[in-house]
Structures are given as C-alpha cells and as structure tokens.
C-alpha cells in the first residue's frame, strides 16, 4: 500500500500500542512463550527491530506522550495519577468497564475483557450509578470517546493502582491495588461488582450474547493539578503545538491534547489517516486487542494486520523521504527509526519480536 503523493506535511509519526505488554515472570500481560513469529511474517516490525534505536521508557506511555506533545511538566502525573489529566474536579478515578472471568482459584482478564460500551448503555450506567452512589458522594462522568471518569470524595491516602491493559491475558491478583487507602478502594470495587451483577444492563447484554459487564475498574486516581499545570500551553512556548494530532480514544491522551493544543481525533482506520493528518507531528494510540476481526484472533494475526495496514505504509513513507522519523511505543519501550538509520546495512537482522522485548 503506497500513499506517497497524497501525504500532507507530516514529518514525524508515533505509533503507540497502548495494550501490548509482555508477561513478567509469568504474571499479567501477553505470554511471550506463545509469541513465536515465523520468518518474514512481520517485515515492517522486523525492519524496526533491525535498524531502530531502542530504549526503555522512564514511565508509562502516557507520560512519554506528554513529553512528545511538549508537556513534560505533567508527565509524572500521567504515570502516577492519569485520571487527573483526563479531567473532572475533586477526587477522580478512571473507570474502565471490564469483563472478568472467575475461575476456581483466580480471576482472569481475557484479551477481549476491556469493554467498549455503546452510548445508550453508557447513559443508563451513568444514571443508575449516580442514583446508587450519590449519597456516598460519587458520580460518573462521560469523557470524549466513550471513557468514564468516577468523581467522589477525597481519599485520605491514595492507593497505587494499575492500568487494566497491563493485566490482559493474565490473572487479577490482590496486589493490583495496594498501599495506603487500598482497603477503601477495594471495598468500593466489591460494591460495584455486586451492583453490576444484578443490573438489568447485563440481562440485556446476555440477550444480545455479549459478555457481561462485571466491574468498573477504578484506577489512576488523584486530586486536581495546580492551575499552573492545567493551563494550556501558550503558542509562544510551543510554536508547533497547533501542528500536532493524536488519533485514539484514550481519555488521558485526549486530556493531553487539551493541555498541549494538539488536535484530538477518533482512532485512525489505517495508515492513510495517519499520513494525511495535516499535522507535522502525528501520533496514533492503537488498542491492538480491540479488533473487529473474527475471533479467536491470535496475537500473530493481530500483529500481521498491524504490520500490513499501519507499519508497512508508514515505513514506506519513511524510506521514500515523505516523513523523517517513526517512533514505536510498545511494552514500555521506545523504538525510534529515521531514514538515515536504514542505511546501516551492517546491522544484523533481528526477529520482529525483539523490538518488543
């Protein structure tokens, strides 16, 4: 697929795989023991693995994106309390709808366990949540792109929580919420599970043969940032800010667009959208496991689709000089590839999976 000739002034592209994490010591994330990749199966990813400079991220991909958008001053908040970047007032928590599978000894989060709810379901959920938990001071707010933000009273101590995307394909252990304040949040989470178990929404989902909504995973909570940090950048401080675009539905990324002056757009359908964004610097936040492909789709299936539809056209644009740099963010790693890097023919070929490990 070649989009050369229709590409606008894009000079730098960043591809962020927001839900691809490899298992660490067999706990959580994608199990890399099943990630054997046949030779030549992922040519674009293999090129990145061979020629790109790879470095670990200092924190989460959202913190990296903050710096890339010129807001390094809020990167720490993106890593520790991302909900405050998404918006809201008072104490706020990202509320991610999940379908959890209960086993005999553990609870599992399937790769399809991050649920995307339609507008009608979200409206009913917000209404009933507010009616049920209002006396406790909690309410549910709808964010752009279908995300949810829970607002409520301040916690005496903030517990440390985990992005549920890091748990895809693994068990939900007790240690996913820990530290001071954990008991208060875990109690609220247990109440949410009981409330949703009996909610009519799940009966309707069952009739449509959809996976039940078992919980709203509360994470990334905190209290509002100072007015100095929440103020959007002045154009003089970052003259390229109006020439940046971010594709995706992540609520924190959308909040960063507000703070940086970047344009927020719905998820890119293909590389054509990315390469024709009209912005000098364009990022695409891609949820690899949120797919319309027939199930079951293996990890290799999903990576091949990504390689063909997104990475290969972007790499072609780089080789042809239409863009000057491609950055891939995945599994807490940053891989940066420029057209000049491809001239280093002495570099040994590496398997495409190497760029993710």
mmCIF file of C-alpha atoms in Angstrom, residues 19-262:
data_model
loop_
_atom_site.group_PDB
_atom_site.id
_atom_site.type_symbol
_atom_site.label_atom_id
_atom_site.label_comp_id
_atom_site.label_asym_id
_atom_site.label_seq_id
_atom_site.Cartn_x
_atom_site.Cartn_y
_atom_site.Cartn_z
ATOM 1 C CA UNK A 19 -2.450 -2.519 25.422
ATOM 2 C CA UNK A 20 0.515 -4.722 24.434
ATOM 3 C CA UNK A 21 2.513 -5.797 27.488
ATOM 4 C CA UNK A 22 4.599 -8.950 27.788
ATOM 5 C CA UNK A 23 4.357 -11.236 30.757
ATOM 6 C CA UNK A 24 6.831 -10.532 33.542
ATOM 7 C CA UNK A 25 7.722 -13.675 35.477
ATOM 8 C CA UNK A 26 4.574 -15.310 34.158
ATOM 9 C CA UNK A 27 2.223 -12.718 35.691
ATOM 10 C CA UNK A 28 -0.005 -10.454 33.636
ATOM 11 C CA UNK A 29 0.227 -9.261 30.055
ATOM 12 C CA UNK A 30 0.749 -11.261 26.873
ATOM 13 C CA UNK A 31 2.528 -14.575 27.415
ATOM 14 C CA UNK A 32 5.630 -14.313 25.218
ATOM 15 C CA UNK A 33 6.100 -18.097 25.239
ATOM 16 C CA UNK A 34 3.338 -18.218 22.618
ATOM 17 C CA UNK A 35 4.770 -15.380 20.554
ATOM 18 C CA UNK A 36 6.970 -17.332 18.143
ATOM 19 C CA UNK A 37 6.953 -15.397 14.863
ATOM 20 C CA UNK A 38 7.644 -17.169 11.542
ATOM 21 C CA UNK A 39 10.403 -15.737 9.387
ATOM 22 C CA UNK A 40 9.230 -12.878 7.150
ATOM 23 C CA UNK A 41 5.809 -12.773 8.838
ATOM 24 C CA UNK A 42 6.204 -9.173 10.081
ATOM 25 C CA UNK A 43 8.549 -7.357 7.681
ATOM 26 C CA UNK A 44 7.866 -3.798 8.883
ATOM 27 C CA UNK A 45 8.284 -4.715 12.532
ATOM 28 C CA UNK A 46 11.454 -6.641 11.621
ATOM 29 C CA UNK A 47 12.886 -3.534 9.951
ATOM 30 C CA UNK A 48 12.215 -1.504 13.077
ATOM 31 C CA UNK A 49 13.842 -4.232 15.174
ATOM 32 C CA UNK A 50 16.949 -4.219 12.982
ATOM 33 C CA UNK A 51 17.571 -0.514 12.500
ATOM 34 C CA UNK A 52 15.791 1.442 15.234
ATOM 35 C CA UNK A 53 17.351 2.733 18.390
ATOM 36 C CA UNK A 54 15.535 1.155 21.328
ATOM 37 C CA UNK A 55 15.364 2.478 24.887
ATOM 38 C CA UNK A 56 13.143 1.766 27.907
ATOM 39 C CA UNK A 57 10.510 4.293 28.856
ATOM 40 C CA UNK A 58 11.031 6.166 32.096
ATOM 41 C CA UNK A 59 7.368 5.572 32.960
ATOM 42 C CA UNK A 60 4.084 4.808 31.213
ATOM 43 C CA UNK A 61 3.399 5.545 27.528
ATOM 44 C CA UNK A 62 1.098 8.380 28.600
ATOM 45 C CA UNK A 63 3.998 10.128 30.317
ATOM 46 C CA UNK A 64 6.074 9.714 27.158
ATOM 47 C CA UNK A 65 3.248 11.199 25.074
ATOM 48 C CA UNK A 66 3.071 14.184 27.424
ATOM 49 C CA UNK A 67 6.723 14.962 26.718
ATOM 50 C CA UNK A 68 6.281 14.376 22.982
ATOM 51 C CA UNK A 69 3.428 16.899 22.994
ATOM 52 C CA UNK A 70 5.537 19.478 24.816
ATOM 53 C CA UNK A 71 4.020 18.885 28.272
ATOM 54 C CA UNK A 72 6.835 17.115 30.099
ATOM 55 C CA UNK A 73 5.730 19.082 33.158
ATOM 56 C CA UNK A 74 2.694 16.790 33.539
ATOM 57 C CA UNK A 75 4.443 13.526 32.597
ATOM 58 C CA UNK A 76 4.771 12.446 36.237
ATOM 59 C CA UNK A 77 1.023 12.901 36.757
ATOM 60 C CA UNK A 78 0.344 10.841 33.623
ATOM 61 C CA UNK A 79 2.327 7.980 35.148
ATOM 62 C CA UNK A 80 1.013 8.103 38.720
ATOM 63 C CA UNK A 81 -2.443 9.728 38.604
ATOM 64 C CA UNK A 82 -3.547 9.765 34.946
ATOM 65 C CA UNK A 83 -7.208 10.384 35.836
ATOM 66 C CA UNK A 84 -6.416 13.999 36.754
ATOM 67 C CA UNK A 85 -5.208 14.602 33.177
ATOM 68 C CA UNK A 86 -8.469 13.233 31.779
ATOM 69 C CA UNK A 87 -10.492 15.954 33.523
ATOM 70 C CA UNK A 88 -13.047 16.361 36.275
ATOM 71 C CA UNK A 89 -12.958 18.161 39.583
ATOM 72 C CA UNK A 90 -12.330 16.869 43.082
ATOM 73 C CA UNK A 91 -11.005 13.334 43.555
ATOM 74 C CA UNK A 92 -11.212 11.484 40.218
ATOM 75 C CA UNK A 93 -10.639 7.912 39.007
ATOM 76 C CA UNK A 94 -10.647 6.400 35.553
ATOM 77 C CA UNK A 95 -13.484 3.859 35.475
ATOM 78 C CA UNK A 96 -12.794 1.167 32.877
ATOM 79 C CA UNK A 97 -15.605 -1.326 32.094
ATOM 80 C CA UNK A 98 -14.274 -4.882 32.341
ATOM 81 C CA UNK A 99 -15.486 -8.406 31.754
ATOM 82 C CA UNK A 100 -13.673 -10.588 34.294
ATOM 83 C CA UNK A 101 -13.758 -14.393 34.227
ATOM 84 C CA UNK A 102 -13.908 -16.060 37.624
ATOM 85 C CA UNK A 103 -12.080 -19.376 37.971
ATOM 86 C CA UNK A 104 -11.814 -21.797 40.855
ATOM 87 C CA UNK A 105 -8.808 -20.069 42.386
ATOM 88 C CA UNK A 106 -8.356 -16.801 40.496
ATOM 89 C CA UNK A 107 -9.993 -14.109 38.399
ATOM 90 C CA UNK A 108 -8.844 -13.734 34.788
ATOM 91 C CA UNK A 109 -8.931 -10.787 32.358
ATOM 92 C CA UNK A 110 -9.293 -12.085 28.809
ATOM 93 C CA UNK A 111 -7.769 -10.201 25.860
ATOM 94 C CA UNK A 112 -11.308 -9.093 24.965
ATOM 95 C CA UNK A 113 -12.070 -8.107 28.551
ATOM 96 C CA UNK A 114 -11.733 -4.332 28.038
ATOM 97 C CA UNK A 115 -15.308 -3.474 27.066
ATOM 98 C CA UNK A 116 -16.418 -0.649 24.806
ATOM 99 C CA UNK A 117 -19.968 0.330 25.711
ATOM 100 C CA UNK A 118 -22.406 1.983 23.316
ATOM 101 C CA UNK A 119 -23.896 5.404 24.009
ATOM 102 C CA UNK A 120 -27.240 4.056 25.248
ATOM 103 C CA UNK A 121 -25.569 1.682 27.713
ATOM 104 C CA UNK A 122 -23.289 4.449 28.974
ATOM 105 C CA UNK A 123 -26.266 6.746 29.553
ATOM 106 C CA UNK A 124 -28.115 4.134 31.638
ATOM 107 C CA UNK A 125 -24.946 3.236 33.521
ATOM 108 C CA UNK A 126 -24.259 6.862 34.437
ATOM 109 C CA UNK A 127 -27.835 7.485 35.547
ATOM 110 C CA UNK A 128 -28.058 4.397 37.745
ATOM 111 C CA UNK A 129 -24.551 4.806 39.152
ATOM 112 C CA UNK A 130 -25.332 8.348 40.251
ATOM 113 C CA UNK A 131 -28.636 7.275 41.790
ATOM 114 C CA UNK A 132 -26.997 4.420 43.696
ATOM 115 C CA UNK A 133 -23.796 6.053 44.892
ATOM 116 C CA UNK A 134 -24.770 9.737 45.150
ATOM 117 C CA UNK A 135 -25.253 9.559 48.918
ATOM 118 C CA UNK A 136 -21.621 8.426 49.172
ATOM 119 C CA UNK A 137 -20.548 11.457 47.141
ATOM 120 C CA UNK A 138 -19.700 9.548 43.931
ATOM 121 C CA UNK A 139 -20.831 10.236 40.380
ATOM 122 C CA UNK A 140 -19.890 9.058 36.915
ATOM 123 C CA UNK A 141 -18.835 11.392 34.124
ATOM 124 C CA UNK A 142 -18.714 10.574 30.414
ATOM 125 C CA UNK A 143 -15.476 11.523 28.691
ATOM 126 C CA UNK A 144 -14.881 12.111 24.967
ATOM 127 C CA UNK A 145 -14.507 8.843 23.099
ATOM 128 C CA UNK A 146 -16.711 6.868 25.496
ATOM 129 C CA UNK A 147 -14.396 6.831 28.510
ATOM 130 C CA UNK A 148 -15.719 7.088 32.063
ATOM 131 C CA UNK A 149 -14.458 9.127 34.998
ATOM 132 C CA UNK A 150 -15.635 8.499 38.560
ATOM 133 C CA UNK A 151 -15.619 11.529 40.826
ATOM 134 C CA UNK A 152 -16.025 11.430 44.579
ATOM 135 C CA UNK A 153 -14.757 12.479 47.982
ATOM 136 C CA UNK A 154 -11.040 12.739 48.602
ATOM 137 C CA UNK A 155 -9.217 9.669 49.848
ATOM 138 C CA UNK A 156 -7.155 10.204 52.988
ATOM 139 C CA UNK A 157 -4.352 8.282 51.252
ATOM 140 C CA UNK A 158 -4.217 7.412 47.560
ATOM 141 C CA UNK A 159 -3.631 3.709 46.814
ATOM 142 C CA UNK A 160 -1.399 2.632 43.954
ATOM 143 C CA UNK A 161 -3.407 1.148 41.108
ATOM 144 C CA UNK A 162 -2.728 -0.488 37.750
ATOM 145 C CA UNK A 163 -3.837 0.147 34.182
ATOM 146 C CA UNK A 164 -6.016 -2.889 33.363
ATOM 147 C CA UNK A 165 -4.385 -3.099 29.927
ATOM 148 C CA UNK A 166 -1.278 -4.359 31.735
ATOM 149 C CA UNK A 167 -3.288 -7.337 33.010
ATOM 150 C CA UNK A 168 -4.739 -8.557 29.705
ATOM 151 C CA UNK A 169 -4.347 -12.293 29.326
ATOM 152 C CA UNK A 170 -3.475 -12.793 32.997
ATOM 153 C CA UNK A 171 -4.899 -13.122 36.455
ATOM 154 C CA UNK A 172 -6.184 -10.280 38.613
ATOM 155 C CA UNK A 173 -4.158 -10.586 41.803
ATOM 156 C CA UNK A 174 -4.849 -8.853 45.090
ATOM 157 C CA UNK A 175 -1.690 -6.787 44.632
ATOM 158 C CA UNK A 176 -3.131 -4.770 41.747
ATOM 159 C CA UNK A 177 -4.363 -2.233 44.341
ATOM 160 C CA UNK A 178 -2.021 -1.680 47.241
ATOM 161 C CA UNK A 179 -0.593 0.833 49.643
ATOM 162 C CA UNK A 180 -2.398 3.284 51.947
ATOM 163 C CA UNK A 181 -6.033 3.698 51.012
ATOM 164 C CA UNK A 182 -6.249 0.329 49.225
ATOM 165 C CA UNK A 183 -8.932 -1.058 51.539
ATOM 166 C CA UNK A 184 -11.272 1.866 50.816
ATOM 167 C CA UNK A 185 -10.929 1.465 47.042
ATOM 168 C CA UNK A 186 -11.200 -2.342 47.154
ATOM 169 C CA UNK A 187 -14.401 -2.078 49.202
ATOM 170 C CA UNK A 188 -15.895 0.291 46.625
ATOM 171 C CA UNK A 189 -14.811 -2.076 43.847
ATOM 172 C CA UNK A 190 -16.537 -5.017 45.571
ATOM 173 C CA UNK A 191 -19.726 -2.967 45.860
ATOM 174 C CA UNK A 192 -19.561 -2.143 42.154
ATOM 175 C CA UNK A 193 -19.255 -5.832 41.262
ATOM 176 C CA UNK A 194 -22.313 -6.760 43.351
ATOM 177 C CA UNK A 195 -24.294 -3.831 41.937
ATOM 178 C CA UNK A 196 -23.475 -4.735 38.331
ATOM 179 C CA UNK A 197 -24.109 -8.449 38.856
ATOM 180 C CA UNK A 198 -27.807 -7.748 39.402
ATOM 181 C CA UNK A 199 -28.097 -4.817 36.988
ATOM 182 C CA UNK A 200 -30.644 -5.109 34.121
ATOM 183 C CA UNK A 201 -27.949 -3.981 31.693
ATOM 184 C CA UNK A 202 -26.318 -7.384 31.971
ATOM 185 C CA UNK A 203 -29.562 -9.192 31.283
ATOM 186 C CA UNK A 204 -29.848 -7.142 28.100
ATOM 187 C CA UNK A 205 -26.234 -7.924 27.201
ATOM 188 C CA UNK A 206 -26.906 -11.631 27.741
ATOM 189 C CA UNK A 207 -29.870 -11.495 25.323
ATOM 190 C CA UNK A 208 -27.534 -9.949 22.738
ATOM 191 C CA UNK A 209 -24.940 -12.651 23.518
ATOM 192 C CA UNK A 210 -22.498 -10.044 24.759
ATOM 193 C CA UNK A 211 -20.062 -10.598 27.605
ATOM 194 C CA UNK A 212 -21.409 -9.293 30.923
ATOM 195 C CA UNK A 213 -20.045 -6.106 32.459
ATOM 196 C CA UNK A 214 -18.621 -7.409 35.734
ATOM 197 C CA UNK A 215 -16.951 -4.306 37.140
ATOM 198 C CA UNK A 216 -15.834 -0.732 36.660
ATOM 199 C CA UNK A 217 -12.087 -0.883 37.292
ATOM 200 C CA UNK A 218 -11.134 2.265 39.211
ATOM 201 C CA UNK A 219 -7.532 3.309 38.697
ATOM 202 C CA UNK A 220 -5.172 6.238 38.184
ATOM 203 C CA UNK A 221 -6.922 8.338 40.810
ATOM 204 C CA UNK A 222 -5.832 11.639 42.252
ATOM 205 C CA UNK A 223 -6.797 15.191 43.031
ATOM 206 C CA UNK A 224 -6.686 18.124 40.606
ATOM 207 C CA UNK A 225 -3.368 19.522 39.463
ATOM 208 C CA UNK A 226 -2.361 23.074 40.201
ATOM 209 C CA UNK A 227 -3.780 25.768 37.906
ATOM 210 C CA UNK A 228 -0.277 26.349 36.539
ATOM 211 C CA UNK A 229 -0.090 22.764 35.265
ATOM 212 C CA UNK A 230 -3.628 22.556 33.912
ATOM 213 C CA UNK A 231 -3.324 25.746 31.886
ATOM 214 C CA UNK A 232 -2.887 25.032 28.137
ATOM 215 C CA UNK A 233 0.458 25.937 26.635
ATOM 216 C CA UNK A 234 0.795 29.396 25.211
ATOM 217 C CA UNK A 235 1.611 29.278 21.489
ATOM 218 C CA UNK A 236 4.905 31.076 22.079
ATOM 219 C CA UNK A 237 6.022 28.348 24.495
ATOM 220 C CA UNK A 238 5.480 25.618 21.907
ATOM 221 C CA UNK A 239 5.052 27.061 18.398
ATOM 222 C CA UNK A 240 4.387 23.617 16.853
ATOM 223 C CA UNK A 241 1.551 22.737 19.248
ATOM 224 C CA UNK A 242 -1.209 23.544 16.760
ATOM 225 C CA UNK A 243 0.503 21.285 14.221
ATOM 226 C CA UNK A 244 0.177 18.117 16.304
ATOM 227 C CA UNK A 245 -2.554 15.492 16.029
ATOM 228 C CA UNK A 246 -3.308 12.444 18.183
ATOM 229 C CA UNK A 247 -5.586 9.655 16.953
ATOM 230 C CA UNK A 248 -7.272 7.420 19.527
ATOM 231 C CA UNK A 249 -9.885 7.156 22.246
ATOM 232 C CA UNK A 250 -7.734 7.120 25.371
ATOM 233 C CA UNK A 251 -9.158 9.753 27.763
ATOM 234 C CA UNK A 252 -5.723 10.721 29.112
ATOM 235 C CA UNK A 253 -4.413 11.271 25.589
ATOM 236 C CA UNK A 254 -7.451 13.457 24.926
ATOM 237 C CA UNK A 255 -6.689 15.455 28.070
ATOM 238 C CA UNK A 256 -3.098 15.907 26.942
ATOM 239 C CA UNK A 257 -4.350 17.278 23.642
ATOM 240 C CA UNK A 258 -6.282 19.954 25.537
ATOM 241 C CA UNK A 259 -3.207 20.856 27.598
ATOM 242 C CA UNK A 260 -0.853 20.935 24.607
ATOM 243 C CA UNK A 261 -3.072 22.466 21.944
ATOM 244 C CA UNK A 262 -2.848 19.320 19.817
#
